Amino acid sequence: MDSIPLSTLFITLIILLILSAYFSSSETGLLSANRYRMRFLAEKGHKGAKKAEKLLKKTDILLSLILICNNLVNISASAIATIIGMRLYGDMGVAIATGALTFAMLIFAEIFPKTIAALYPEKVAFLSSHILTPLLKIFSPIVFLMNLIIRGLMKLFRVKNEQKTSSLSTEELRAIVNQSGHFIPSAHQEMLLSILDLEKVTVDDIMVPRNDIGGIDIDDDWKAIMRQLNHSAHSKVVLYKESMDENVLGILRVREAYRLMLDKNEFSKETLIRAVDEAYFIPEGTPLNAQLLNFRSKKERIGLVVDEYSDIKGLVTLEDILEEIVGEFTTSTAPSIDEEVTQQSDGSMIIEGSANIRDLNKLFDWHLDTDEARTFNGLILEHLEEIPEEGTECEINGLKITILEVADNMVKQAKVEKISPTKQPE
């Protein structure tokens, strides 16, 4: 070593610092890179992404390689710095070289390169993968030996090597969509979040209630049946005999009934019964994401929701589920939540009893309970436990509710005022 010129030692030391910076930045870049974007680029044929993804499939081997190379470089740099210090300052040179090398390595081989790698992880990861791939082949025997020793130590100390899954949970996906910013339009973000929320919503939350289902009793007078068909607000109605709960004949397409009307000789109750589609029943409590798949697999677009006793609770269509994702369609004949709520000049609002509680919660950021009741009328009746009289007042979740209209054992309209929190004495 004494015969090696100082200039050569300085050049070697600088090269070793550069190599140390490279290995430090490679570790940060590869571990910080977006795995999903890397997979996307790899599928597109990006060579650097392919190599980086292959290296990251075995993270323990990759880290072993980087640490072996980095420690080898750092130890060599420390030895050369000590030689340079002793040549220049004698025994004091050891302390001087240690301090100077520590400062230089922290700044130029650790903090600075790792900061750059954290800012540009993909560029660093893809570039490093071209160098680390052949290095892994060269150092594979040493890496294998190191991992063998590590596994033995883990068994000795009874440390379990649990492999973490790379898949994202629903909450993680929701966070990614929320943080996507300008990359995804706000309307698309809302649709993606609605899709993720489908598993939290059941058919009970969006179904048309039993009392609002369009149905025709085949035992009715023929003129009454004709009148119901001519004035039907729905494209499909439930055809039943005596009771909808006990004997559903099927789903009648009103357009098909109009076609049969053209042939007066064949238009009768019997032809109506033959023209119906078989009824499709849905158990109550079915999540919307499951029901959407069921509609697709069974080639259905409409279904009757039934409880455990086979009593009909409501009706759900494919359009109802799609509206949960993309918003309400303008062609819907049912009143929208905006039509069921009338704002007053004093800050209060008049709400129809048929208004859906989930829609009210979304519109006003309320937290009304949806476990027992689906409509605003049901919520009031559940709270009062009786049919109220007009003028009755009650308080639910910080809302003062005054009953305005009651008919057919239902609350038709109610006035709602938000109660301001009272000031507490100091």
Tab-separated table of C-alpha atoms in Angstrom:
chain	number	residue	atom	x	y	z
A	1	MET	CA	0.000	0.000	0.000
A	2	ASP	CA	2.904	2.343	0.665
A	3	SER	CA	3.897	2.210	-3.002
A	4	ILE	CA	0.457	3.373	-4.205
A	5	PRO	CA	0.408	7.117	-4.933
A	6	LEU	CA	-1.939	9.307	-2.903
A	7	SER	CA	-3.644	10.474	-6.087
A	8	THR	CA	-4.589	6.901	-6.930
A	9	LEU	CA	-5.939	6.348	-3.397
A	10	PHE	CA	-8.025	9.556	-3.616
A	11	ILE	CA	-9.448	8.540	-6.999
A	12	THR	CA	-10.264	5.063	-5.663
A	13	LEU	CA	-11.950	6.596	-2.608
A	14	ILE	CA	-14.094	8.856	-4.781
A	15	ILE	CA	-15.110	5.892	-6.969
A	16	LEU	CA	-16.054	3.919	-3.866
A	17	LEU	CA	-18.184	6.832	-2.595
A	18	ILE	CA	-19.959	6.971	-5.963
A	19	LEU	CA	-20.617	3.219	-5.804
A	20	SER	CA	-21.915	3.565	-2.239
A	21	ALA	CA	-24.242	6.353	-3.384
A	22	TYR	CA	-25.439	4.146	-6.234
A	23	PHE	CA	-26.301	1.188	-3.987
A	24	SER	CA	-28.014	3.440	-1.433
A	25	SER	CA	-30.141	5.133	-4.089
A	26	SER	CA	-30.923	1.780	-5.726
A	27	GLU	CA	-32.327	0.412	-2.493
A	28	THR	CA	-34.547	3.455	-1.933
A	29	GLY	CA	-35.625	3.707	-5.579
A	30	LEU	CA	-36.590	0.061	-5.965
A	31	LEU	CA	-38.489	-0.118	-2.684
A	32	SER	CA	-40.247	3.229	-3.254
A	33	ALA	CA	-41.326	2.600	-6.848
A	34	ASN	CA	-45.035	2.123	-7.520
A	35	ARG	CA	-45.436	-1.644	-7.989
A	36	TYR	CA	-48.682	-1.315	-9.956
A	37	ARG	CA	-47.319	1.246	-12.395
A	38	MET	CA	-44.192	-0.897	-12.730
A	39	ARG	CA	-46.342	-3.896	-13.597
A	40	PHE	CA	-48.271	-1.810	-16.123
A	41	LEU	CA	-45.041	-0.625	-17.809
A	42	ALA	CA	-43.635	-4.167	-17.761
A	43	GLU	CA	-46.724	-5.430	-19.585
A	44	LYS	CA	-46.203	-2.656	-22.118
A	45	GLY	CA	-42.689	-3.979	-22.809
A	46	HIS	CA	-40.515	-1.572	-20.774
A	47	LYS	CA	-37.209	-3.422	-20.262
A	48	GLY	CA	-36.217	-1.591	-17.084
A	49	ALA	CA	-39.643	-2.201	-15.555
A	50	LYS	CA	-39.464	-5.902	-16.431
A	51	LYS	CA	-36.069	-6.299	-14.746
A	52	ALA	CA	-37.082	-4.216	-11.717
A	53	GLU	CA	-40.292	-6.226	-11.251
A	54	LYS	CA	-38.332	-9.475	-11.478
A	55	LEU	CA	-35.870	-8.257	-8.833
A	56	LEU	CA	-38.660	-7.150	-6.498
A	57	LYS	CA	-40.370	-10.554	-6.655
A	58	LYS	CA	-37.639	-11.756	-4.274
A	59	THR	CA	-37.093	-8.740	-2.054
A	60	ASP	CA	-34.959	-10.626	0.479
A	61	ILE	CA	-32.463	-11.648	-2.212
A	62	LEU	CA	-32.407	-8.131	-3.656
A	63	LEU	CA	-31.745	-6.538	-0.269
A	64	SER	CA	-29.020	-9.092	0.473
A	65	LEU	CA	-27.277	-8.248	-2.790
A	66	ILE	CA	-27.462	-4.477	-2.223
A	67	LEU	CA	-26.302	-4.727	1.396
A	68	ILE	CA	-23.412	-7.049	0.521
A	69	CYS	CA	-22.185	-4.725	-2.212
A	70	ASN	CA	-22.765	-1.578	-0.178
A	71	ASN	CA	-20.976	-2.884	2.910
A	72	LEU	CA	-18.109	-4.167	0.789
A	73	VAL	CA	-17.732	-0.726	-0.782
A	74	ASN	CA	-18.051	1.134	2.541
A	75	ILE	CA	-15.493	-1.076	4.322
A	76	SER	CA	-13.065	-0.644	1.444
A	77	ALA	CA	-13.592	3.126	1.506
A	78	SER	CA	-12.962	3.172	5.253
A	79	ALA	CA	-9.694	1.235	4.846
A	80	ILE	CA	-8.421	3.513	2.052
A	81	ALA	CA	-9.428	6.664	3.987
A	82	THR	CA	-7.463	5.388	7.006
A	83	ILE	CA	-4.359	4.822	4.847
A	84	ILE	CA	-4.641	8.317	3.377
A	85	GLY	CA	-5.069	9.849	6.840
A	86	MET	CA	-2.040	8.057	8.286
A	87	ARG	CA	0.108	9.104	5.342
A	88	LEU	CA	-0.858	12.740	5.696
A	89	TYR	CA	-1.167	13.174	9.479
A	90	GLY	CA	0.378	10.098	11.095
A	91	ASP	CA	-1.488	8.500	13.983
A	92	MET	CA	-3.846	11.480	14.220
A	93	GLY	CA	-4.833	10.740	10.651
A	94	VAL	CA	-6.972	7.765	11.770
A	95	ALA	CA	-9.334	10.014	13.741
A	96	ILE	CA	-9.313	12.699	11.060
A	97	ALA	CA	-10.033	10.155	8.296
A	98	THR	CA	-12.874	8.584	10.326
A	99	GLY	CA	-14.586	11.933	10.911
A	100	ALA	CA	-14.108	13.167	7.347
A	101	LEU	CA	-15.254	9.905	5.789
A	102	THR	CA	-18.313	9.721	8.064
A	103	PHE	CA	-19.360	13.232	7.028
A	104	ALA	CA	-18.705	12.564	3.338
A	105	MET	CA	-20.585	9.264	3.337
A	106	LEU	CA	-23.598	10.682	5.167
A	107	ILE	CA	-23.921	13.587	2.729
A	108	PHE	CA	-22.789	12.139	-0.603
A	109	ALA	CA	-23.445	8.400	-0.182
A	110	GLU	CA	-26.603	8.319	1.963
A	111	ILE	CA	-28.767	11.426	2.413
A	112	PHE	CA	-28.323	13.085	-0.996
A	113	PRO	CA	-28.668	9.961	-3.209
A	114	LYS	CA	-31.566	8.575	-1.170
A	115	THR	CA	-33.384	11.902	-1.380
A	116	ILE	CA	-32.974	11.932	-5.159
A	117	ALA	CA	-34.156	8.312	-5.348
A	118	ALA	CA	-37.211	9.097	-3.235
A	119	LEU	CA	-38.099	11.973	-5.584
A	120	TYR	CA	-37.570	9.956	-8.778
A	121	PRO	CA	-38.016	6.299	-7.745
A	122	GLU	CA	-38.971	4.959	-11.172
A	123	LYS	CA	-36.012	6.458	-13.021
A	124	VAL	CA	-33.570	5.231	-10.369
A	125	ALA	CA	-35.198	1.784	-10.111
A	126	PHE	CA	-35.278	1.156	-13.867
A	127	LEU	CA	-31.680	2.321	-14.355
A	128	SER	CA	-30.405	0.314	-11.385
A	129	SER	CA	-32.142	-2.855	-12.536
A	130	HIS	CA	-29.859	-3.048	-15.589
A	131	ILE	CA	-26.774	-3.124	-13.309
A	132	LEU	CA	-28.145	-5.145	-10.403
A	133	THR	CA	-29.369	-7.989	-12.629
A	134	PRO	CA	-25.864	-9.072	-13.764
A	135	LEU	CA	-24.460	-8.361	-10.271
A	136	LEU	CA	-27.001	-10.788	-8.828
A	137	LYS	CA	-25.640	-13.539	-11.074
A	138	ILE	CA	-22.057	-12.762	-10.017
A	139	PHE	CA	-22.780	-12.649	-6.280
A	140	SER	CA	-25.446	-15.365	-6.271
A	141	PRO	CA	-23.301	-17.867	-4.264
A	142	ILE	CA	-22.613	-15.267	-1.545
A	143	VAL	CA	-26.247	-14.117	-1.521
A	144	PHE	CA	-27.433	-17.724	-1.211
A	145	LEU	CA	-25.058	-18.345	1.694
A	146	MET	CA	-26.169	-15.169	3.458
A	147	ASN	CA	-29.854	-16.027	3.104
A	148	LEU	CA	-29.185	-19.540	4.345
A	149	ILE	CA	-27.561	-18.151	7.492
A	150	ILE	CA	-30.403	-15.642	7.970
A	151	ARG	CA	-33.059	-18.356	7.665
A	152	GLY	CA	-31.162	-20.410	10.239
A	153	LEU	CA	-31.083	-17.460	12.643
A	154	MET	CA	-34.791	-16.843	12.110
A	155	LYS	CA	-35.565	-20.460	12.956
A	156	LEU	CA	-33.279	-20.270	15.987
A	157	PHE	CA	-35.126	-17.231	17.344
A	158	ARG	CA	-38.517	-18.595	16.134
A	159	VAL	CA	-39.237	-15.676	13.860
A	160	LYS	CA	-41.974	-16.461	11.339
A	161	ASN	CA	-41.455	-15.383	7.741
A	162	GLU	CA	-44.960	-14.254	6.814
A	163	GLN	CA	-45.358	-13.318	3.172
A	164	LYS	CA	-47.408	-10.150	2.736
A	165	THR	CA	-49.912	-10.025	-0.077
A	166	SER	CA	-49.457	-7.313	-2.687
A	167	SER	CA	-53.194	-6.934	-3.298
A	168	LEU	CA	-54.983	-3.791	-2.131
A	169	SER	CA	-57.891	-3.707	0.278
A	170	THR	CA	-61.090	-1.804	-0.482
A	171	GLU	CA	-60.086	1.014	1.859
A	172	GLU	CA	-56.665	1.292	0.206
A	173	LEU	CA	-58.294	1.445	-3.233
A	174	ARG	CA	-60.661	4.136	-1.972
A	175	ALA	CA	-57.699	6.158	-0.658
A	176	ILE	CA	-55.908	5.842	-4.016
A	177	VAL	CA	-58.989	7.083	-5.887
A	178	ASN	CA	-59.400	10.014	-3.475
A	179	GLN	CA	-55.745	10.977	-3.925
A	180	SER	CA	-55.738	10.611	-7.696
A	181	GLY	CA	-56.321	14.363	-8.035
A	182	HIS	CA	-56.383	15.694	-11.599
A	183	PHE	CA	-55.436	12.318	-13.068
A	184	ILE	CA	-59.075	11.156	-12.804
A	185	PRO	CA	-62.024	13.541	-13.401
A	186	SER	CA	-64.193	14.137	-10.331
A	187	ALA	CA	-67.205	12.492	-11.995
A	188	HIS	CA	-65.167	9.348	-12.630
A	189	GLN	CA	-63.859	9.408	-9.068
A	190	GLU	CA	-67.417	9.451	-7.749
A	191	MET	CA	-68.349	6.482	-9.938
A	192	LEU	CA	-65.308	4.486	-8.820
A	193	LEU	CA	-66.060	5.217	-5.172
A	194	SER	CA	-69.698	4.226	-5.744
A	195	ILE	CA	-68.554	0.882	-7.173
A	196	LEU	CA	-66.397	0.297	-4.089
A	197	ASP	CA	-69.367	1.157	-1.866
A	198	LEU	CA	-71.700	-1.354	-3.539
A	199	GLU	CA	-70.728	-4.044	-1.049
A	200	LYS	CA	-71.931	-1.826	1.814
A	201	VAL	CA	-75.374	-1.253	0.259
A	202	THR	CA	-78.073	-3.928	0.023
A	203	VAL	CA	-81.104	-4.303	-2.224
A	204	ASP	CA	-83.242	-3.239	0.739
A	205	ASP	CA	-81.700	0.242	0.564
A	206	ILE	CA	-82.648	0.958	-3.056
A	207	MET	CA	-85.729	-1.190	-3.687
A	208	VAL	CA	-89.124	0.230	-4.589
A	209	PRO	CA	-91.262	-0.406	-1.478
A	210	ARG	CA	-94.012	-3.014	-1.599
A	211	ASN	CA	-96.798	-0.413	-1.617
A	212	ASP	CA	-95.311	1.404	-4.630
A	213	ILE	CA	-94.907	-1.645	-6.881
A	214	GLY	CA	-97.039	-1.492	-10.018
A	215	GLY	CA	-99.151	-4.626	-10.021
A	216	ILE	CA	-102.305	-6.010	-11.646
A	217	ASP	CA	-104.586	-8.612	-10.104
A	218	ILE	CA	-105.678	-10.936	-12.908
A	219	ASP	CA	-108.941	-11.541	-10.998
A	220	ASP	CA	-109.920	-7.871	-11.348
A	221	ASP	CA	-112.628	-6.767	-13.710
A	222	TRP	CA	-111.422	-6.730	-17.333
A	223	LYS	CA	-112.131	-3.008	-17.647
A	224	ALA	CA	-110.080	-2.330	-14.514
A	225	ILE	CA	-107.164	-4.315	-15.976
A	226	MET	CA	-107.386	-2.354	-19.229
A	227	ARG	CA	-107.466	0.919	-17.308
A	228	GLN	CA	-104.382	-0.043	-15.281
A	229	LEU	CA	-102.486	-1.019	-18.439
A	230	ASN	CA	-103.385	2.201	-20.253
A	231	HIS	CA	-102.389	4.389	-17.308
A	232	SER	CA	-99.341	2.421	-16.155
A	233	ALA	CA	-96.346	4.608	-15.284
A	234	HIS	CA	-93.986	1.636	-15.568
A	235	SER	CA	-92.733	-0.377	-18.511
A	236	LYS	CA	-93.159	-3.598	-16.503
A	237	VAL	CA	-95.794	-4.558	-13.923
A	238	VAL	CA	-96.260	-7.524	-11.625
A	239	LEU	CA	-99.121	-9.782	-12.643
A	240	TYR	CA	-100.577	-11.741	-9.722
A	241	LYS	CA	-103.666	-13.649	-8.668
A	242	GLU	CA	-105.569	-12.598	-5.520
A	243	SER	CA	-102.417	-11.682	-3.512
A	244	MET	CA	-99.014	-10.507	-4.671
A	245	ASP	CA	-97.361	-12.234	-1.702
A	246	GLU	CA	-98.932	-15.624	-2.351
A	247	ASN	CA	-99.377	-16.035	-6.090
A	248	VAL	CA	-97.157	-14.006	-8.431
A	249	LEU	CA	-97.784	-15.069	-12.023
A	250	GLY	CA	-94.819	-13.171	-13.451
A	251	ILE	CA	-93.597	-9.834	-14.792
A	252	LEU	CA	-95.710	-8.385	-17.607
A	253	ARG	CA	-94.110	-6.082	-20.158
A	254	VAL	CA	-96.638	-3.331	-20.857
A	255	ARG	CA	-95.350	-2.991	-24.418
A	256	GLU	CA	-96.182	-6.667	-25.009
A	257	ALA	CA	-99.657	-6.059	-23.628
A	258	TYR	CA	-100.108	-3.166	-26.085
A	259	ARG	CA	-99.071	-5.485	-28.928
A	260	LEU	CA	-101.677	-8.001	-27.848
A	261	MET	CA	-104.298	-5.261	-27.757
A	262	LEU	CA	-103.942	-4.846	-31.522
A	263	ASP	CA	-105.341	-8.336	-31.972
A	264	LYS	CA	-108.631	-8.020	-30.133
A	265	ASN	CA	-109.578	-11.622	-30.861
A	266	GLU	CA	-106.614	-12.956	-28.872
A	267	PHE	CA	-106.448	-10.284	-26.157
A	268	SER	CA	-107.733	-11.855	-22.941
A	269	LYS	CA	-106.664	-12.744	-19.431
A	270	GLU	CA	-105.287	-16.062	-20.683
A	271	THR	CA	-103.056	-14.360	-23.275
A	272	LEU	CA	-101.805	-11.924	-20.623
A	273	ILE	CA	-100.842	-14.828	-18.357
A	274	ARG	CA	-99.003	-16.566	-21.231
A	275	ALA	CA	-97.183	-13.332	-22.103
A	276	VAL	CA	-95.584	-12.778	-18.687
A	277	ASP	CA	-91.915	-13.441	-17.932
A	278	GLU	CA	-91.102	-15.705	-15.027
A	279	ALA	CA	-90.645	-13.744	-11.809
A	280	TYR	CA	-87.118	-13.549	-10.408
A	281	PHE	CA	-86.849	-13.385	-6.618
A	282	ILE	CA	-84.034	-11.804	-4.591
A	283	PRO	CA	-83.419	-12.533	-0.884
A	284	GLU	CA	-83.519	-9.408	1.256
A	285	GLY	CA	-80.145	-8.157	2.482
A	286	THR	CA	-78.314	-9.126	-0.736
A	287	PRO	CA	-75.369	-6.708	-1.298
A	288	LEU	CA	-75.582	-4.699	-4.520
A	289	ASN	CA	-72.227	-5.929	-5.849
A	290	ALA	CA	-73.454	-9.535	-5.538
A	291	GLN	CA	-76.842	-8.719	-7.063
A	292	LEU	CA	-75.232	-6.938	-10.009
A	293	LEU	CA	-73.333	-10.149	-10.801
A	294	ASN	CA	-76.505	-12.193	-10.270
A	295	PHE	CA	-78.418	-10.042	-12.770
A	296	ARG	CA	-75.679	-10.589	-15.322
A	297	SER	CA	-75.313	-14.343	-14.790
A	298	LYS	CA	-79.073	-14.992	-14.829
A	299	LYS	CA	-79.753	-12.559	-17.716
A	300	GLU	CA	-82.322	-10.692	-15.616
A	301	ARG	CA	-83.057	-6.962	-15.284
A	302	ILE	CA	-85.745	-6.914	-12.611
A	303	GLY	CA	-86.385	-8.868	-9.416
A	304	LEU	CA	-88.760	-9.015	-6.456
A	305	VAL	CA	-87.138	-8.753	-3.014
A	306	VAL	CA	-88.553	-11.309	-0.568
A	307	ASP	CA	-87.986	-11.908	3.142
A	308	GLU	CA	-87.433	-15.204	4.934
A	309	TYR	CA	-91.176	-15.904	4.846
A	310	SER	CA	-91.337	-15.373	1.061
A	311	ASP	CA	-93.342	-12.178	1.511
A	312	ILE	CA	-92.556	-9.517	-1.087
A	313	LYS	CA	-90.739	-6.511	0.401
A	314	GLY	CA	-90.038	-4.516	-2.745
A	315	LEU	CA	-88.755	-4.475	-6.300
A	316	VAL	CA	-85.240	-3.868	-7.647
A	317	THR	CA	-84.133	-3.313	-11.232
A	318	LEU	CA	-80.752	-3.317	-12.902
A	319	GLU	CA	-81.232	0.423	-13.537
A	320	ASP	CA	-81.569	1.009	-9.783
A	321	ILE	CA	-78.122	-0.491	-9.194
A	322	LEU	CA	-76.590	1.423	-12.088
A	323	GLU	CA	-78.023	4.636	-10.642
A	324	GLU	CA	-76.060	3.947	-7.466
A	325	ILE	CA	-72.915	4.105	-9.609
A	326	VAL	CA	-73.566	6.822	-12.190
A	327	GLY	CA	-76.357	8.814	-10.512
A	328	GLU	CA	-80.041	9.084	-11.246
A	329	PHE	CA	-81.294	8.821	-14.825
A	330	THR	CA	-83.445	11.672	-16.081
A	331	THR	CA	-85.866	9.137	-17.595
A	332	SER	CA	-86.861	7.765	-14.193
A	333	THR	CA	-90.572	8.142	-13.414
A	334	ALA	CA	-89.968	8.042	-9.658
A	335	PRO	CA	-89.534	11.419	-7.916
A	336	SER	CA	-85.917	12.387	-7.241
A	337	ILE	CA	-84.710	13.409	-3.802
A	338	ASP	CA	-84.676	17.060	-4.944
A	339	GLU	CA	-88.383	16.803	-5.774
A	340	GLU	CA	-89.147	15.303	-2.368
A	341	VAL	CA	-87.431	18.098	-0.421
A	342	THR	CA	-88.640	21.722	-0.485
A	343	GLN	CA	-86.418	24.353	1.101
A	344	GLN	CA	-88.177	27.105	3.095
A	345	SER	CA	-87.104	30.734	3.468
A	346	ASP	CA	-86.609	30.328	7.242
A	347	GLY	CA	-84.001	27.570	6.740
A	348	SER	CA	-86.348	24.685	7.413
A	349	MET	CA	-87.475	22.173	4.784
A	350	ILE	CA	-90.577	20.196	3.886
A	351	ILE	CA	-89.755	16.526	3.265
A	352	GLU	CA	-92.045	13.918	1.731
A	353	GLY	CA	-92.565	10.801	3.821
A	354	SER	CA	-91.537	8.615	0.867
A	355	ALA	CA	-88.032	10.179	0.734
A	356	ASN	CA	-85.238	7.617	1.049
A	357	ILE	CA	-83.164	8.031	4.228
A	358	ARG	CA	-79.890	7.173	2.457
A	359	ASP	CA	-80.554	9.921	-0.082
A	360	LEU	CA	-81.266	12.398	2.715
A	361	ASN	CA	-78.046	11.428	4.489
A	362	LYS	CA	-76.080	11.969	1.283
A	363	LEU	CA	-77.773	15.272	0.457
A	364	PHE	CA	-77.518	16.911	3.888
A	365	ASP	CA	-74.670	14.925	5.495
A	366	TRP	CA	-77.029	13.652	8.168
A	367	HIS	CA	-76.509	10.432	10.084
A	368	LEU	CA	-80.032	9.072	10.320
A	369	ASP	CA	-80.258	5.370	11.130
A	370	THR	CA	-80.990	3.126	8.130
A	371	ASP	CA	-80.947	-0.235	9.924
A	372	GLU	CA	-84.680	-0.445	10.631
A	373	ALA	CA	-86.373	2.077	8.337
A	374	ARG	CA	-85.731	2.899	4.662
A	375	THR	CA	-88.006	5.914	4.207
A	376	PHE	CA	-88.473	9.136	6.162
A	377	ASN	CA	-92.007	8.001	7.056
A	378	GLY	CA	-90.648	4.702	8.397
A	379	LEU	CA	-88.027	6.543	10.485
A	380	ILE	CA	-90.684	8.727	12.145
A	381	LEU	CA	-93.029	5.800	12.835
A	382	GLU	CA	-90.120	3.755	14.213
A	383	HIS	CA	-89.214	6.610	16.560
A	384	LEU	CA	-92.766	7.430	17.743
A	385	GLU	CA	-93.941	3.789	17.763
A	386	GLU	CA	-97.416	4.937	16.693
A	387	ILE	CA	-99.269	6.697	13.881
A	388	PRO	CA	-98.867	10.394	14.758
A	389	GLU	CA	-101.447	13.138	14.396
A	390	GLU	CA	-100.855	16.249	12.333
A	391	GLY	CA	-98.938	18.815	14.379
A	392	THR	CA	-97.011	16.198	16.393
A	393	GLU	CA	-93.395	17.193	17.069
A	394	CYS	CA	-90.400	15.001	17.796
A	395	GLU	CA	-86.598	15.192	17.792
A	396	ILE	CA	-84.384	12.710	15.944
A	397	ASN	CA	-80.600	13.087	15.725
A	398	GLY	CA	-80.633	16.832	16.317
A	399	LEU	CA	-83.530	17.430	13.916
A	400	LYS	CA	-86.857	18.911	15.037
A	401	ILE	CA	-89.599	17.206	13.023
A	402	THR	CA	-93.152	18.537	12.825
A	403	ILE	CA	-95.786	16.312	11.187
A	404	LEU	CA	-97.724	18.263	8.544
A	405	GLU	CA	-99.830	15.636	6.792
A	406	VAL	CA	-100.908	12.084	7.689
A	407	ALA	CA	-102.946	9.852	5.358
A	408	ASP	CA	-103.451	6.107	4.915
A	409	ASN	CA	-101.571	5.465	8.189
A	410	MET	CA	-98.491	7.133	6.714
A	411	VAL	CA	-96.683	10.414	7.273
A	412	LYS	CA	-97.033	12.166	3.931
A	413	GLN	CA	-95.152	15.381	4.766
A	414	ALA	CA	-93.091	16.709	7.652
A	415	LYS	CA	-91.295	19.944	8.408
A	416	VAL	CA	-87.664	19.547	9.473
A	417	GLU	CA	-85.551	22.098	11.333
A	418	LYS	CA	-81.978	21.605	12.452
A	419	ILE	CA	-81.621	22.261	16.177
A	420	SER	CA	-78.681	24.549	17.003
A	421	PRO	CA	-76.483	23.211	19.806
A	422	THR	CA	-77.146	25.043	23.067
A	423	LYS	CA	-74.254	26.953	24.568
A	424	GLN	CA	-72.815	25.367	27.679
A	425	PRO	CA	-72.217	27.610	30.748
A	426	GLU	CA	-68.571	28.382	31.444
